[in-house]
Short mmCIF file of C-alpha atoms in Angstrom, two decimals:
data_model
loop_
_atom_site.label_atom_id
_atom_site.label_comp_id
_atom_site.label_asym_id
_atom_site.label_seq_id
_atom_site.Cartn_x
_atom_site.Cartn_y
_atom_site.Cartn_z
CA MET H 1 8.52 -1.02 -24.59
CA HIS H 2 8.32 -1.29 -20.81
CA GLU H 3 5.63 -3.94 -21.33
CA MET H 4 8.44 -6.50 -21.55
CA SER H 5 9.63 -5.58 -18.05
CA ILE H 6 6.05 -5.83 -16.83
CA VAL H 7 5.60 -9.25 -18.45
CA LEU H 8 8.84 -10.57 -16.92
CA SER H 9 7.69 -9.44 -13.46
CA MET H 10 4.31 -11.02 -14.13
CA LEU H 11 5.81 -14.37 -15.14
CA ASP H 12 8.04 -14.41 -12.03
CA LEU H 13 5.11 -13.70 -9.76
CA ALA H 14 2.81 -16.15 -11.57
CA GLU H 15 5.35 -19.02 -11.50
CA HIS H 16 6.16 -18.38 -7.86
CA SER H 17 2.47 -18.38 -6.92
CA ALA H 18 1.71 -21.49 -9.01
CA ARG H 19 4.63 -23.43 -7.49
CA GLU H 20 3.50 -22.51 -4.01
CA GLU H 21 0.25 -24.26 -4.82
CA GLY H 22 2.00 -27.33 -6.20
CA ALA H 23 0.77 -26.69 -9.72
CA SER H 24 2.66 -27.98 -12.73
CA ARG H 25 1.20 -25.72 -15.38
CA ILE H 26 -0.39 -22.29 -15.66
CA ASP H 27 -3.43 -22.32 -17.95
CA ALA H 28 -4.48 -18.71 -17.63
CA ILE H 29 -3.22 -15.47 -16.11
CA HIS H 30 -5.82 -12.86 -15.16
CA LEU H 31 -4.63 -9.27 -14.85
CA GLU H 32 -6.29 -6.02 -13.87
CA ILE H 33 -4.73 -3.00 -15.56
CA GLY H 34 -5.70 0.61 -15.00
CA ALA H 35 -6.43 2.96 -17.87
CA LEU H 36 -3.51 5.19 -16.80
CA ALA H 37 -1.04 2.37 -16.16
CA GLY H 38 0.63 3.19 -19.46
CA VAL H 39 0.22 -0.30 -20.87
CA VAL H 40 -0.52 -0.84 -24.56
CA PRO H 41 -2.62 -4.03 -24.84
CA GLU H 42 -1.00 -5.16 -28.11
CA ALA H 43 2.50 -4.58 -26.72
CA LEU H 44 1.62 -6.54 -23.58
CA GLU H 45 0.37 -9.51 -25.63
CA PHE H 46 3.40 -9.30 -27.94
CA ALA H 47 5.80 -9.29 -24.98
CA PHE H 48 3.93 -12.20 -23.40
CA GLN H 49 4.14 -14.28 -26.59
CA GLY H 50 7.88 -13.62 -26.67
CA ALA H 51 8.65 -14.25 -23.02
CA ARG H 52 6.53 -17.23 -22.00
CA ASP H 53 8.51 -20.01 -23.74
CA GLY H 54 10.17 -22.30 -21.25
CA THR H 55 8.03 -21.08 -18.36
CA MET H 56 5.06 -22.75 -16.66
CA ALA H 57 2.88 -20.35 -18.62
CA GLU H 58 4.10 -21.57 -22.00
CA ALA H 59 0.56 -22.45 -23.12
CA ALA H 60 -1.34 -20.00 -20.93
CA ARG H 61 -3.99 -17.49 -21.95
CA LEU H 62 -3.51 -13.90 -20.89
CA GLU H 63 -6.79 -12.29 -19.84
CA VAL H 64 -6.84 -8.63 -18.96
CA ASP H 65 -9.55 -6.51 -17.33
CA TYR H 66 -8.90 -2.86 -18.10
CA LEU H 67 -10.13 -0.63 -15.25
CA PRO H 68 -11.36 2.90 -15.90
CA ALA H 69 -9.53 5.80 -14.25
CA MET H 70 -11.60 7.04 -11.30
CA ALA H 71 -11.12 10.16 -9.20
CA ARG H 72 -12.76 11.70 -6.16
CA CYS H 73 -13.49 15.40 -6.33
CA ALA H 74 -11.58 17.45 -3.77
CA GLY H 75 -14.44 19.99 -3.81
CA CYS H 76 -17.71 18.08 -3.64
CA GLU H 77 -16.39 14.55 -2.88
CA ALA H 78 -18.22 13.02 -5.85
CA ASP H 79 -16.59 9.97 -7.47
CA PHE H 80 -16.31 10.22 -11.22
CA GLU H 81 -14.67 8.50 -14.18
CA LEU H 82 -12.11 10.54 -16.07
CA ASP H 83 -14.14 11.21 -19.13
CA ASN H 84 -11.60 12.17 -21.73
CA ARG H 85 -8.66 10.48 -23.33
CA TYR H 86 -6.21 12.88 -21.70
CA GLY H 87 -7.04 11.95 -18.15
CA VAL H 88 -7.77 15.49 -17.06
CA ALA H 89 -9.62 15.03 -13.79
CA LEU H 90 -12.12 17.85 -13.85
CA CYS H 91 -15.14 17.07 -11.72
CA PRO H 92 -18.20 16.91 -14.01
CA THR H 93 -20.36 18.34 -11.23
CA CYS H 94 -18.39 21.30 -9.90
CA GLY H 95 -15.41 21.61 -12.28
CA THR H 96 -12.71 21.30 -9.60
CA PRO H 97 -9.47 19.69 -10.87
CA SER H 98 -8.71 16.64 -8.76
CA ALA H 99 -5.38 14.97 -8.08
CA ASN H 100 -7.09 12.22 -6.15
CA LEU H 101 -6.99 9.38 -8.63
CA TRP H 102 -8.08 6.28 -6.72
CA GLN H 103 -8.24 3.88 -9.64
CA GLY H 104 -6.41 3.74 -12.95
CA ARG H 105 -2.78 3.01 -12.03
CA GLU H 106 -3.29 -0.74 -11.39
CA LEU H 107 -0.81 -3.35 -12.60
CA HIS H 108 -2.34 -6.25 -10.77
CA LEU H 109 -2.15 -10.03 -10.98
CA ALA H 110 -5.63 -11.06 -9.85
CA HIS H 111 -5.67 -14.83 -10.19
CA LEU H 112 -4.32 -17.80 -12.07
CA GLU H 113 -5.85 -20.92 -13.48
CA VAL H 114 -3.46 -23.80 -12.88
CA THR H 115 -3.30 -27.56 -13.17
CA MET Q 1 -0.54 -26.07 2.40
CA SER Q 2 0.60 -22.89 4.04
CA GLN Q 3 -1.72 -19.90 3.99
CA ALA Q 4 -0.13 -16.48 3.83
CA PRO Q 5 -2.51 -14.00 5.43
CA GLY Q 6 -4.86 -12.34 3.00
CA THR Q 7 -3.15 -13.49 -0.15
CA ARG Q 8 -3.92 -17.13 -0.76
CA ASP Q 9 -7.28 -18.66 -1.26
CA VAL Q 10 -7.26 -21.77 -3.36
CA ALA Q 11 -10.59 -22.70 -4.79
CA LEU Q 12 -10.76 -26.22 -6.09
CA HIS Q 13 -13.12 -25.85 -8.98
CA ALA Q 14 -13.08 -28.88 -11.20
CA HIS Q 15 -13.94 -27.24 -14.47
CA GLY Q 16 -11.88 -29.64 -16.49
CA GLY Q 17 -8.62 -28.67 -18.17
CA VAL Q 18 -7.91 -29.16 -21.83
CA ASP Q 19 -6.52 -32.61 -21.16
CA GLY Q 20 -9.27 -33.56 -18.70
CA SER Q 21 -7.29 -32.66 -15.58
CA ASP Q 22 -8.77 -30.37 -12.94
CA VAL Q 23 -8.11 -26.68 -13.34
CA ARG Q 24 -7.77 -24.82 -10.06
CA THR Q 25 -8.09 -21.10 -9.50
CA VAL Q 26 -5.31 -19.54 -7.44
CA GLN Q 27 -6.06 -16.08 -6.06
CA VAL Q 28 -2.86 -14.03 -6.15
CA GLN Q 29 -4.10 -10.42 -5.78
CA LYS Q 30 -0.68 -8.84 -5.91
CA SER Q 31 0.81 -5.97 -7.84
CA LEU Q 32 3.08 -6.87 -10.73
CA MET Q 33 5.35 -4.28 -9.14
CA THR Q 34 5.63 -6.26 -5.88
CA HIS Q 35 9.29 -7.14 -6.40
CA ASN Q 36 10.26 -3.66 -7.58
CA ASP Q 37 8.34 -2.03 -4.73
CA GLY Q 38 10.18 -4.23 -2.22
CA VAL Q 39 13.55 -3.14 -3.57
CA ALA Q 40 12.33 0.49 -3.63
CA ALA Q 41 11.47 0.19 0.07
CA GLU Q 42 15.00 -1.14 0.73
CA ASN Q 43 16.44 1.79 -1.22
CA ARG Q 44 14.31 4.17 0.84
CA ALA Q 45 15.59 2.67 4.09
CA ARG Q 46 19.16 2.90 2.85
CA PHE Q 47 18.77 6.56 1.82
CA GLY Q 48 17.83 7.34 5.42
CA ASP Q 49 17.37 11.06 5.95
CA ARG Q 50 18.75 12.05 2.56
CA LEU Q 51 16.31 13.78 0.23
CA VAL Q 52 15.84 11.69 -2.93
CA LEU Q 53 14.42 13.01 -6.20
CA ASN Q 54 13.30 11.09 -9.28
CA ILE Q 55 13.43 13.44 -12.25
CA VAL Q 56 11.49 12.49 -15.38
CA SER Q 57 11.01 14.25 -18.69
CA SER Q 58 11.15 13.64 -22.41
CA PRO Q 59 14.62 13.56 -24.02
CA GLY Q 60 16.18 16.96 -24.52
CA SER Q 61 14.11 18.99 -22.05
CA GLY Q 62 17.25 19.90 -20.13
CA LYS Q 63 17.38 17.54 -17.15
CA THR Q 64 21.15 17.30 -17.12
CA ALA Q 65 21.68 21.05 -17.61
CA LEU Q 66 19.25 21.73 -14.78
CA MET Q 67 21.04 19.24 -12.54
CA GLU Q 68 24.45 20.76 -13.32
CA ARG Q 69 23.19 24.12 -12.13
CA THR Q 70 21.23 22.69 -9.20
CA VAL Q 71 24.31 20.87 -7.91
CA ALA Q 72 26.41 24.04 -8.19
CA ASP Q 73 23.75 26.20 -6.50
CA LEU Q 74 23.27 23.83 -3.56
CA ALA Q 75 26.97 23.14 -3.08
CA ASP Q 76 27.49 25.80 -0.38
CA THR Q 77 25.56 23.78 2.21
CA LEU Q 78 24.41 20.49 0.68
CA ARG Q 79 26.30 17.56 -0.77
CA VAL Q 80 24.44 16.23 -3.80
CA GLY Q 81 25.01 12.93 -5.57
CA VAL Q 82 23.45 12.10 -8.92
CA VAL Q 83 22.41 8.82 -10.51
CA VAL Q 84 21.89 9.21 -14.25
CA GLY Q 85 19.97 6.78 -16.41
CA ASP Q 86 20.47 6.65 -20.18
CA LEU Q 87 20.09 4.05 -22.90
CA GLU Q 88 23.73 4.52 -23.90
CA THR Q 89 26.87 6.57 -23.06
CA ASP Q 90 28.09 8.08 -19.80
CA ASN Q 91 28.10 11.62 -21.22
CA ASP Q 92 25.60 12.95 -18.68
CA ALA Q 93 27.41 11.53 -15.65
CA VAL Q 94 30.60 13.13 -16.95
CA ARG Q 95 28.80 16.48 -17.21
CA ILE Q 96 27.41 16.22 -13.67
CA HIS Q 97 30.82 15.24 -12.37
CA GLY Q 98 32.23 18.31 -14.09
CA ALA Q 99 29.73 20.40 -12.12
CA GLY Q 100 31.33 19.09 -8.93
CA ALA Q 101 29.04 16.30 -7.78
CA PRO Q 102 29.70 12.60 -7.45
CA SER Q 103 27.72 10.83 -10.15
CA VAL Q 104 27.03 7.32 -11.33
CA GLN Q 105 25.78 6.39 -14.79
CA ILE Q 106 23.28 3.60 -15.33
CA VAL Q 107 23.43 2.45 -18.94
CA THR Q 108 20.14 0.68 -19.46
CA GLY Q 109 20.78 -0.65 -22.97
CA ALA Q 110 17.35 -1.23 -24.44
CA VAL Q 111 15.44 -0.60 -21.23
CA CYS Q 112 13.38 2.58 -21.47
CA HIS Q 113 13.07 3.37 -17.74
CA LEU Q 114 14.91 2.88 -14.45
CA GLU Q 115 13.91 0.15 -12.00
CA ALA Q 116 14.59 0.05 -8.26
CA GLU Q 117 17.18 -2.72 -8.65
CA MET Q 118 19.24 -0.69 -11.12
CA VAL Q 119 19.28 2.19 -8.65
CA ALA Q 120 20.25 -0.14 -5.80
CA ARG Q 121 23.29 -1.34 -7.76
CA ALA Q 122 24.26 2.18 -8.87
CA VAL Q 123 24.04 3.60 -5.37
CA ASP Q 124 26.82 1.20 -4.31
CA GLY Q 125 29.14 3.50 -6.22
CA LEU Q 126 27.91 6.73 -4.70
CA ASP Q 127 29.01 6.81 -1.05
CA VAL Q 128 25.51 7.77 0.09
CA GLU Q 129 26.65 8.16 3.72
CA HIS Q 130 28.34 11.43 2.84
CA LEU Q 131 25.49 12.97 0.88
CA ASP Q 132 22.52 15.16 1.79
CA VAL Q 133 20.58 14.89 -1.46
CA VAL Q 134 20.41 12.12 -4.07
CA VAL Q 135 19.06 13.01 -7.50
CA ILE Q 136 18.01 10.21 -9.82
CA GLU Q 137 17.81 11.43 -13.41
CA ASN Q 138 15.55 8.94 -15.15
CA VAL Q 139 15.75 7.86 -18.78
CA GLY Q 140 14.22 10.54 -21.03
CA ASN Q 141 10.70 9.19 -21.52
CA LEU Q 142 7.30 10.41 -20.35
CA VAL Q 143 5.53 7.03 -20.36
CA CYS Q 144 7.60 4.10 -19.21
CA PRO Q 145 9.22 5.40 -15.97
CA ALA Q 146 5.82 6.15 -14.38
CA ALA Q 147 5.13 2.76 -12.79
CA TRP Q 148 8.53 2.19 -11.18
CA ASP Q 149 9.05 3.46 -7.66
CA LEU Q 150 12.81 3.89 -7.20
CA GLY Q 151 12.73 4.75 -3.50
CA GLU Q 152 12.42 8.50 -4.06
CA ASP Q 153 10.74 11.05 -1.82
CA LEU Q 154 9.73 13.40 -4.61
CA ARG Q 155 8.83 12.85 -8.24
CA VAL Q 156 9.75 15.83 -10.40
CA THR Q 157 8.38 16.00 -13.94
CA MET Q 158 9.97 18.45 -16.39
CA LEU Q 159 8.91 19.87 -19.70
CA SER Q 160 10.54 22.57 -21.75
CA THR Q 161 9.14 25.49 -23.70
CA THR Q 162 10.10 23.81 -26.99
CA GLU Q 163 7.75 20.90 -26.40
CA GLY Q 164 4.25 22.31 -26.67
CA GLU Q 165 1.89 23.51 -24.00
CA ASP Q 166 -0.36 20.45 -24.05
CA LYS Q 167 2.27 17.93 -22.98
CA PRO Q 168 0.69 17.44 -19.52
CA LEU Q 169 -2.60 16.60 -21.25
CA LYS Q 170 -0.91 14.10 -23.56
CA TYR Q 171 1.05 12.37 -20.78
CA PRO Q 172 -1.31 12.78 -17.82
CA ARG Q 173 -0.02 9.94 -15.65
CA ILE Q 174 3.54 11.17 -15.33
CA PHE Q 175 2.34 14.71 -14.56
CA LYS Q 176 -0.40 13.54 -12.20
CA ASP Q 177 2.16 11.71 -10.06
CA ALA Q 178 4.48 14.73 -9.88
CA ASP Q 179 5.18 16.53 -6.61
CA ALA Q 180 6.79 19.30 -8.64
CA VAL Q 181 6.61 20.29 -12.30
CA ILE Q 182 9.43 22.29 -13.87
CA VAL Q 183 8.96 24.30 -17.05
CA ASN Q 184 12.50 24.73 -18.38
CA LYS Q 185 14.08 26.82 -21.17
CA ILE Q 186 12.00 29.89 -20.35
CA ASP Q 187 14.83 32.01 -21.81
CA ILE Q 188 13.77 30.97 -25.31
CA ALA Q 189 10.01 30.89 -24.67
CA ASP Q 190 9.25 33.91 -26.84
CA ALA Q 191 11.46 32.74 -29.68
CA VAL Q 192 9.64 29.40 -29.90
CA GLY Q 193 6.17 30.91 -29.43
CA PHE Q 194 5.54 29.19 -26.12
CA GLU Q 195 2.12 30.00 -24.69
CA ARG Q 196 2.81 30.18 -20.97
CA ASP Q 197 -0.79 30.53 -19.78
CA ALA Q 198 -1.91 27.49 -21.77
CA ALA Q 199 0.94 25.41 -20.33
CA LEU Q 200 0.26 26.47 -16.74
CA ASP Q 201 -3.44 25.80 -17.26
CA ALA Q 202 -2.70 22.30 -18.57
CA ILE Q 203 -0.45 21.57 -15.57
CA ALA Q 204 -3.09 22.88 -13.14
CA LYS Q 205 -5.74 20.64 -14.67
CA VAL Q 206 -3.67 17.46 -14.57
CA ALA Q 207 -1.56 18.04 -11.47
CA PRO Q 208 -3.43 20.61 -9.34
CA THR Q 209 -1.38 19.94 -6.21
CA ALA Q 210 2.10 19.96 -7.80
CA THR Q 211 4.43 22.88 -7.09
CA VAL Q 212 5.36 24.55 -10.38
CA PHE Q 213 8.75 26.11 -11.19
CA GLU Q 214 9.73 28.04 -14.32
CA THR Q 215 13.44 27.90 -14.98
CA SER Q 216 16.22 28.44 -17.42
CA ALA Q 217 19.08 26.13 -16.69
CA ARG Q 218 21.12 28.17 -19.18
CA THR Q 219 20.66 31.68 -17.69
CA GLY Q 220 19.83 30.66 -14.13
CA GLU Q 221 16.48 32.44 -14.17
CA GLY Q 222 14.02 30.84 -11.74
CA MET Q 223 16.67 28.61 -10.17
CA ASP Q 224 16.44 30.35 -6.78
CA ALA Q 225 12.83 29.30 -6.16
CA TRP Q 226 13.62 25.70 -7.19
CA THR Q 227 16.71 25.33 -5.02
CA ALA Q 228 15.01 27.08 -2.07
CA TRP Q 229 12.20 24.53 -2.34
CA LEU Q 230 14.74 21.68 -2.39
CA ARG Q 231 16.48 23.08 0.70
CA GLU Q 232 13.13 23.23 2.50
CA ARG Q 233 12.19 19.68 1.54
CA GLN Q 234 15.63 18.41 2.61
CA ALA Q 235 15.42 20.14 6.00
CA GLU Q 236 11.86 18.90 6.43
CA LYS Q 237 12.82 15.28 5.82
CA ARG Q 238 15.86 15.47 8.06
CA THR Q 239 13.75 16.89 10.89
CA ALA Q 240 10.97 14.35 10.37
CA ILE Q 241 13.36 11.41 10.52
CA ALA Q 242 15.36 12.79 13.45
CA GLY Q 243 12.08 13.22 15.33
CA ALA Q 244 10.71 9.78 14.49
CA PRO Q 245 10.84 7.12 17.20
CA ALA Q 246 13.86 4.83 16.90
CA GLY Q 247 13.21 1.96 14.54
CA ALA Q 248 10.18 3.64 13.00
CA GLY Q 249 12.10 4.04 9.76
CA VAL Q 250 10.61 5.86 6.83
CA ALA Q 251 7.42 5.29 4.91
CA ALA Q 252 7.59 2.09 2.88
CA GLU Q 253 5.94 3.82 -0.04
CA ARG Q 254 5.95 7.29 -1.41
CA PRO Q 255 2.46 8.63 -0.76
CA ARG Q 256 0.67 9.49 -3.99
#
């Protein structure tokens, strides 16, 4: 249940950013999370519901964009989406296994809506 | 309003909040790991030219047994210190200490992974100045530790022959980020029907650039290749840092 640690980091960063802008309340938190970030959406929401009381985000919505895992082939340099649930990065064109995962690990706070 | 370069861009869109007040959009564009990564960079600076490993695996794959033997095998020329993370008990730190290495236990309670701050606190008890290698044995878990940089140079992911050949396919992230993969308990591979080729194939698909070791921490089989690799990596880092211009420091992040 590392989602709780992630949510606590998120609330710290969100409150800090909102205060810097002189906001009094956070209305929405927009995240970008990679498909291989290891985050379970339900666990993230559950942790958020449990952790937000008493923060500026007490009444905020949590909106998450899940980003597909993308790799670049070491053989033919094609970009491709990892096309199975196991994240095996075999290039669909030439079959080369690729370690070069350039998207999919994101745990990113994109923007806030504040008042 | 101060404007930090590249991070702040406040758009004043009046799209009307629930109570009629103006809702503004604040661009943050930062990793949720920003704080952790900052502490990890501090850890990295503090470790200096010491080689630092972050060892991850599921519970029971033999991390502590492997570290006991690793510490003993390296002891002729290298001083190794170990940080051990567990949910409860200091049993593993006691075992490592018994093998002759200074060790510090991090009891995480309910927390399923180590974070850079926990390591920073633990390292206070380790006398890093007098070490050549620091091993961080993470909490046994193949999911949660993945996102937390602890300040290590090398991520080592272990599995054992009792766990099934497809583990790298089931937990791709933690294998994909590995610099080295260790297959442990090869002494009982036949008894448990371990299919070696299938396991190596799964590792090669998920982590094609990782260096693979096959070991038995119990019999010592395969330990030579693993400890020789560690000695090379340690010498390599020491040379790289000694040759770096003064004040250049080390990389702020472990390259992935």
